[in-house]
Tab-separated table of C-alpha atoms in Angstrom:
chain	number	residue	atom	x	y	z
K	1226	MET	CA	-189.733	266.578	-27.992
K	1227	LEU	CA	-186.076	265.970	-26.100
K	1228	GLU	CA	-183.516	268.386	-26.390
K	1229	SER	CA	-180.437	268.462	-28.719
K	1230	ARG	CA	-178.036	268.583	-25.634
K	1231	ILE	CA	-177.175	268.773	-22.363
K	1232	GLU	CA	-178.431	272.262	-21.858
K	1233	MET	CA	-179.252	272.009	-17.375
K	1234	PRO	CA	-176.229	273.488	-15.846
K	1235	ASP	CA	-175.819	276.599	-14.345
K	1236	ALA	CA	-173.336	278.703	-16.331
K	1237	PHE	CA	-170.965	278.388	-13.544
K	1238	VAL	CA	-169.707	274.622	-13.906
K	1239	PHE	CA	-169.594	275.242	-18.029
K	1240	GLU	CA	-167.109	278.096	-16.623
K	1241	GLU	CA	-165.361	275.566	-14.539
K	1242	LEU	CA	-165.629	272.721	-16.423
K	1243	ASP	CA	-161.390	272.507	-17.848
K	1244	ARG	CA	-160.204	273.164	-14.864
K	1245	ASN	CA	-162.644	270.949	-12.871
K	1246	LEU	CA	-161.932	268.079	-14.924
K	1247	THR	CA	-157.925	269.029	-15.045
K	1248	ARG	CA	-158.130	269.044	-10.674
K	1249	HIS	CA	-159.946	265.418	-11.293
K	1250	SER	CA	-158.447	263.818	-13.490
K	1251	GLU	CA	-154.865	264.891	-10.878
K	1252	MET	CA	-156.794	263.609	-8.020
K	1253	LEU	CA	-157.518	260.319	-9.581
K	1254	ALA	CA	-153.733	259.562	-11.039
K	1255	LYS	CA	-152.737	260.079	-7.840
K	1256	ILE	CA	-154.570	257.684	-5.897
K	1257	LEU	CA	-154.710	255.483	-7.783
K	1258	ALA	CA	-151.333	255.410	-7.413
K	1259	SER	CA	-150.114	255.851	-4.827
K	1260	ARG	CA	-152.546	253.372	-3.993
K	1261	VAL	CA	-151.228	250.110	-3.127
K	1262	THR	CA	-148.627	251.678	-0.509
K	1263	ALA	CA	-152.152	254.083	0.936
K	1264	GLN	CA	-154.283	252.476	1.343
K	1265	ASP	CA	-156.654	255.049	3.754
K	1266	PHE	CA	-158.877	256.020	0.862
K	1267	SER	CA	-162.391	256.653	0.620
K	1268	LEU	CA	-163.582	253.901	-2.415
K	1269	THR	CA	-167.145	255.596	-2.693
K	1270	SER	CA	-165.411	259.609	-2.850
K	1271	LEU	CA	-163.253	257.795	-5.643
K	1272	GLY	CA	-166.202	256.520	-8.219
K	1273	SER	CA	-167.895	259.930	-6.493
K	1274	ARG	CA	-165.499	262.275	-8.050
K	1275	ALA	CA	-164.743	260.143	-11.369
K	1276	LEU	CA	-168.651	260.263	-11.730
K	1277	GLU	CA	-168.769	264.032	-11.939
K	1278	SER	CA	-165.011	263.676	-14.143
K	1279	LEU	CA	-167.634	261.372	-16.390
K	1280	GLY	CA	-170.363	263.932	-16.196
K	1281	LEU	CA	-168.421	266.998	-17.560
K	1282	LEU	CA	-166.691	264.627	-20.050
K	1283	ALA	CA	-170.503	264.120	-21.677
K	1284	LEU	CA	-171.002	267.986	-20.713
K	1285	LYS	CA	-168.407	268.890	-22.865
K	1286	GLY	CA	-170.108	266.246	-26.246
K	1287	GLU	CA	-166.665	264.059	-25.189
K	1288	ALA	CA	-168.224	260.916	-23.483
K	1289	GLY	CA	-167.011	258.962	-26.856
K	1290	SER	CA	-163.221	260.000	-25.012
K	1291	ASP	CA	-161.278	257.302	-24.210
K	1292	GLU	CA	-160.683	259.792	-21.671
K	1293	ALA	CA	-164.365	258.822	-20.528
K	1294	ALA	CA	-164.284	255.630	-20.619
K	1295	LYS	CA	-160.996	255.512	-17.832
K	1296	PHE	CA	-163.328	257.092	-15.618
K	1297	LEU	CA	-166.129	255.709	-16.215
K	1298	GLY	CA	-164.074	252.379	-15.516
K	1299	ILE	CA	-163.041	253.500	-12.170
K	1300	ALA	CA	-166.630	255.102	-10.896
K	1301	ALA	CA	-168.033	250.623	-11.847
K	1302	HIS	CA	-165.015	249.604	-9.915
K	1303	ALA	CA	-164.938	251.641	-7.286
K	1304	GLU	CA	-168.523	252.048	-6.183
K	1305	SER	CA	-169.308	247.610	-6.608
K	1306	TYR	CA	-165.645	247.309	-4.330
K	1307	SER	CA	-167.106	249.989	-2.532
K	1308	LEU	CA	-170.900	247.423	-1.667
K	1309	GLU	CA	-168.068	244.436	-1.326
K	1310	LEU	CA	-166.675	246.660	1.546
K	1311	ALA	CA	-169.997	246.503	3.371
K	1312	ASN	CA	-170.797	243.368	3.364
K	1313	TYR	CA	-169.265	241.168	5.328
K	1314	PRO	CA	-168.402	242.234	8.917
K	1315	GLU	CA	-166.039	244.919	9.995
K	1316	GLY	CA	-162.708	243.452	9.705
K	1317	SER	CA	-163.713	239.857	9.085
K	1318	ARG	CA	-161.549	239.583	5.871
K	1319	GLU	CA	-159.577	240.697	3.490
K	1320	ILE	CA	-162.026	241.173	-0.323
K	1321	GLU	CA	-159.582	242.091	-3.339
K	1322	VAL	CA	-159.977	245.617	-4.548
K	1323	LEU	CA	-159.180	245.602	-8.578
K	1324	ILE	CA	-159.129	249.554	-10.160
K	1325	PRO	CA	-158.544	249.622	-14.006
K	1326	PRO	CA	-156.865	250.887	-16.254
K	1327	ARG	CA	-154.283	249.477	-13.419
K	1328	ALA	CA	-154.229	245.446	-13.700
K	1329	ASP	CA	-152.884	244.587	-10.258
K	1330	SER	CA	-154.920	244.902	-7.326
K	1331	PHE	CA	-154.896	245.515	-3.953
K	1332	PHE	CA	-156.627	244.706	-0.778
K	1333	ARG	CA	-158.903	246.584	1.841
K	1334	LEU	CA	-160.585	245.200	5.412
K	1335	THR	CA	-164.282	244.597	4.925
K	1336	VAL	CA	-166.526	247.635	6.769
K	1337	GLY	CA	-169.255	245.938	7.484
K	1338	PRO	CA	-173.193	247.787	6.437
K	1339	ASN	CA	-172.105	250.917	6.292
K	1340	SER	CA	-173.963	255.417	5.480
K	1341	THR	CA	-173.014	254.564	2.427
K	1342	ALA	CA	-173.644	251.196	1.194
K	1343	HIS	CA	-177.816	251.888	0.793
K	1344	PRO	CA	-180.070	250.978	-2.377
K	1345	ASP	CA	-179.154	254.096	-4.520
K	1346	ARG	CA	-175.602	253.031	-4.381
K	1347	TRP	CA	-176.184	249.869	-4.792
K	1348	LEU	CA	-178.720	250.911	-7.897
K	1349	ARG	CA	-176.077	253.684	-9.020
K	1350	ALA	CA	-172.800	250.926	-8.872
K	1351	PHE	CA	-175.242	248.060	-11.269
K	1352	TYR	CA	-176.006	250.377	-14.212
K	1353	LEU	CA	-172.260	251.873	-14.128
K	1354	THR	CA	-171.791	247.880	-14.277
K	1355	LEU	CA	-173.845	247.574	-17.162
K	1356	MET	CA	-172.916	250.599	-19.009
K	1357	TRP	CA	-168.509	248.922	-18.344
K	1358	TRP	CA	-170.092	246.081	-18.342
K	1359	GLN	CA	-167.821	243.376	-16.352
K	1360	PRO	CA	-170.046	240.366	-16.052
K	1361	ALA	CA	-168.170	239.476	-13.180
K	1362	LEU	CA	-167.971	242.273	-11.779
K	1363	ILE	CA	-171.729	242.359	-11.848
K	1364	GLU	CA	-171.983	238.029	-10.334
K	1365	THR	CA	-169.336	238.306	-8.014
K	1366	VAL	CA	-169.733	241.598	-6.655
K	1367	LEU	CA	-173.347	243.382	-6.814
K	1368	LEU	CA	-175.525	240.533	-6.491
K	1369	ASN	CA	-174.174	239.092	-3.390
K	1370	ILE	CA	-174.385	242.150	-1.632
K	1371	ARG	CA	-176.800	240.455	0.536
K	1372	TYR	CA	-180.607	242.554	1.104
K	1373	GLU	CA	-180.175	243.062	5.271
K	1374	VAL	CA	-176.587	244.713	5.196
K	1375	LEU	CA	-178.637	247.734	2.653
K	1376	GLN	CA	-181.193	247.534	5.038
K	1377	ALA	CA	-178.559	247.359	7.661
K	1378	SER	CA	-177.476	250.951	6.015
K	1379	SER	CA	-178.096	254.407	8.387
K	1380	THR	CA	-178.583	255.975	5.095
K	1381	LYS	CA	-182.552	254.778	5.211
K	1382	SER	CA	-184.064	253.926	2.163
K	1383	PRO	CA	-188.642	253.728	0.946
K	1384	ALA	CA	-189.309	250.111	0.994
K	1385	TYR	CA	-190.511	250.237	-2.511
K	1386	ARG	CA	-186.638	251.038	-2.740
K	1387	TYR	CA	-184.274	247.363	-1.354
K	1388	LEU	CA	-187.798	245.646	-3.997
K	1389	GLN	CA	-186.345	247.167	-6.968
K	1390	VAL	CA	-182.433	246.259	-5.744
K	1391	GLU	CA	-184.101	242.774	-5.672
K	1392	ALA	CA	-186.050	242.865	-8.294
K	1393	ALA	CA	-182.804	244.511	-10.594
K	1394	LYS	CA	-181.476	241.640	-9.969
K	1395	ALA	CA	-182.926	238.802	-11.077
K	1396	LEU	CA	-182.895	240.750	-15.130
K	1397	TYR	CA	-179.314	240.812	-15.005
K	1398	ARG	CA	-180.420	237.126	-14.197
K	1399	ASP	CA	-183.349	236.630	-17.042
K	1400	ALA	CA	-185.217	235.101	-13.102
K	1401	PRO	CA	-189.240	233.306	-13.868
K	1402	ASP	CA	-189.905	236.131	-12.133
K	1403	ALA	CA	-188.287	239.508	-12.502
K	1404	PRO	CA	-191.193	240.928	-14.143
K	1405	GLU	CA	-193.528	239.467	-11.170
K	1406	LYS	CA	-190.240	241.122	-9.638
K	1407	ILE	CA	-190.605	244.078	-11.550
K	1408	LEU	CA	-193.883	244.911	-10.457
K	1409	GLU	CA	-193.749	244.339	-7.031
K	1410	THR	CA	-191.732	247.916	-7.014
K	1411	PRO	CA	-194.878	250.768	-7.759
K	1412	GLU	CA	-197.226	249.070	-6.249
K	1413	ALA	CA	-194.234	249.916	-3.047
K	1414	MET	CA	-194.847	253.525	-3.412
K	1415	ASP	CA	-197.702	254.712	-2.546
K	1416	HIS	CA	-197.936	257.304	0.476
K	1417	LEU	CA	-193.939	257.955	0.267
K	1418	PRO	CA	-192.509	261.157	1.875
K	1419	GLY	CA	-193.064	264.581	-0.714
K	1420	ASP	CA	-189.040	264.976	-0.950
K	1421	SER	CA	-189.632	260.695	-1.542
K	1422	GLN	CA	-192.912	260.756	-3.895
K	1423	GLU	CA	-191.098	263.138	-6.234
K	1424	PHE	CA	-188.246	261.218	-6.823
K	1425	ALA	CA	-191.065	257.783	-6.465
K	1426	ALA	CA	-192.335	258.845	-9.651
K	1427	PHE	CA	-189.949	261.556	-11.416
K	1428	ILE	CA	-187.801	258.813	-11.690
K	1429	ALA	CA	-187.983	255.450	-9.670
K	1430	MET	CA	-191.610	254.510	-11.596
K	1431	HIS	CA	-190.240	255.047	-14.987
K	1432	GLU	CA	-187.190	252.114	-14.180
K	1433	CYS	CA	-189.782	250.188	-13.598
K	1434	GLY	CA	-191.008	250.186	-16.736
K	1435	MET	CA	-187.705	250.612	-18.465
K	1436	MET	CA	-186.694	247.326	-16.563
K	1437	ALA	CA	-190.650	245.709	-17.423
K	1438	LYS	CA	-190.204	245.683	-21.253
K	1439	LEU	CA	-186.714	244.523	-20.520
K	1440	ALA	CA	-187.606	242.050	-18.815
K	1441	LEU	CA	-190.390	241.592	-21.353
K	1442	ARG	CA	-187.836	241.913	-24.356
K	1443	ASP	CA	-190.510	244.565	-26.168
K	1444	GLU	CA	-187.646	246.419	-27.873
K	1445	ALA	CA	-190.709	249.356	-29.346
K	1446	GLY	CA	-191.792	248.983	-25.644
K	1447	PHE	CA	-188.259	249.842	-24.491
K	1448	ASN	CA	-187.890	252.275	-26.339
K	1449	GLN	CA	-191.024	254.660	-24.826
K	1450	GLU	CA	-190.484	253.987	-21.387
K	1451	VAL	CA	-187.231	254.670	-22.433
K	1452	GLU	CA	-188.048	258.407	-24.485
K	1453	LEU	CA	-190.642	258.854	-21.283
K	1454	ALA	CA	-188.233	258.472	-18.344
K	1455	LEU	CA	-185.738	260.754	-19.989
K	1456	ALA	CA	-188.010	262.857	-20.368
K	1457	SER	CA	-189.301	262.761	-16.408
K	1458	HIS	CA	-185.495	263.138	-15.156
K	1459	VAL	CA	-184.606	266.473	-17.329
K	1460	LYS	CA	-188.354	267.672	-15.611
K	1461	PHE	CA	-186.819	266.037	-12.087
K	1462	TYR	CA	-183.075	267.626	-12.279
K	1463	ARG	CA	-184.074	270.540	-13.192
K	1464	GLU	CA	-185.820	272.026	-10.560
K	1465	GLY	CA	-183.126	272.614	-7.744
K	1466	GLU	CA	-179.668	273.399	-7.655
K	1467	THR	CA	-178.276	271.469	-5.856
K	1468	ARG	CA	-180.311	268.438	-8.380
K	1469	ARG	CA	-179.437	270.967	-12.487
K	1470	ASN	CA	-175.865	270.967	-11.483
K	1471	GLY	CA	-174.628	266.827	-10.570
K	1472	PRO	CA	-173.810	264.334	-12.642
K	1473	GLU	CA	-176.300	262.459	-12.315
K	1474	ALA	CA	-178.202	265.358	-13.699
K	1475	TRP	CA	-176.342	265.399	-16.780
K	1476	LEU	CA	-176.479	261.460	-17.614
K	1477	CYS	CA	-179.419	259.426	-16.881
K	1478	LEU	CA	-178.055	256.661	-15.630
K	1479	PRO	CA	-180.506	254.297	-15.126
K	1480	ALA	CA	-181.508	254.776	-18.807
K	1481	LEU	CA	-178.175	254.328	-19.640
K	1482	GLY	CA	-177.481	250.798	-18.017
K	1483	LEU	CA	-180.688	249.575	-18.698
K	1484	SER	CA	-179.849	250.006	-22.544
K	1485	ALA	CA	-176.421	248.635	-22.544
K	1486	LEU	CA	-178.048	245.464	-20.966
K	1487	ALA	CA	-181.206	245.794	-24.098
K	1488	LYS	CA	-178.177	246.380	-26.375
K	1489	ARG	CA	-177.031	242.914	-24.898
K	1490	ARG	CA	-179.790	240.743	-25.232
K	1491	GLY	CA	-180.051	242.058	-29.300
K	1492	MET	CA	-182.318	245.122	-29.054
K	1493	SER	CA	-182.055	248.173	-30.308
K	1494	VAL	CA	-182.107	251.413	-28.574
K	1495	THR	CA	-183.638	254.133	-30.759
K	1496	VAL	CA	-184.248	256.887	-28.923
K	1497	GLN	CA	-181.078	259.757	-29.198
K	1498	SER	CA	-180.561	261.961	-26.025
K	1499	PRO	CA	-177.854	264.287	-24.970
K	1500	TYR	CA	-178.254	262.134	-21.497
K	1501	LEU	CA	-178.491	258.879	-23.023
K	1502	PRO	CA	-174.325	259.636	-25.182
K	1503	HIS	CA	-174.459	255.958	-26.916
K	1504	ALA	CA	-170.710	255.982	-27.192
K	1505	LEU	CA	-171.580	254.547	-23.452
K	1506	LEU	CA	-173.951	251.989	-23.959
């Protein structure tokens, strides 16, 4: 039985919730107001702050609010463009960056591969952008992030995680080989070190399960995989203070993103969970 409300964070998160929301909102507004002239702020930090704000609203039961939609849009765009800046050699071109809710864009010089451009960030950006549903952002930015750029990051990931990025691209394109690429990922999960093996078993394996059923248009199977993923998500993120007190514990981004894509492809998502607020699909 899935929980009826998010109970994972420690008490201090709830005690400081409104204060932190106000602080994040003020900081985001300040950054966005000055972004055209002061272009030195970090897109990854902007995305992380917006995601935390979205998570805090989910804790309040306000995932369907206009404010939540604003934070989702900021997070999706900031995370995606941070990857595009890493996709080309440092200083080789200027990239036009658009961060909602404002309609005006600004330009950033590319930075080349770096510590923040790794598979976990790509997958987070992918799920957020599926929820926000900006096909142009996925197709012109995320699908074009090169495998070798993610491999060049100083933040190293297990080999299966790079395969999972390629599987997600194939899934989005509805490529004929998507099921095959998805099935390649679990095969690379053997013999991982402790923490990596735990994440693979509790989180990544269920990502593959949801992707596989979605690729096959198996609605019943997809909903079963979503329910399994959510139960495993709660077990994984409850362990340890750092895990349970972050926004990726309060929202199951893989289930949210893939459920959003499933709905776009005509499938019904019937699973109910506070970690899967349907207002974000």
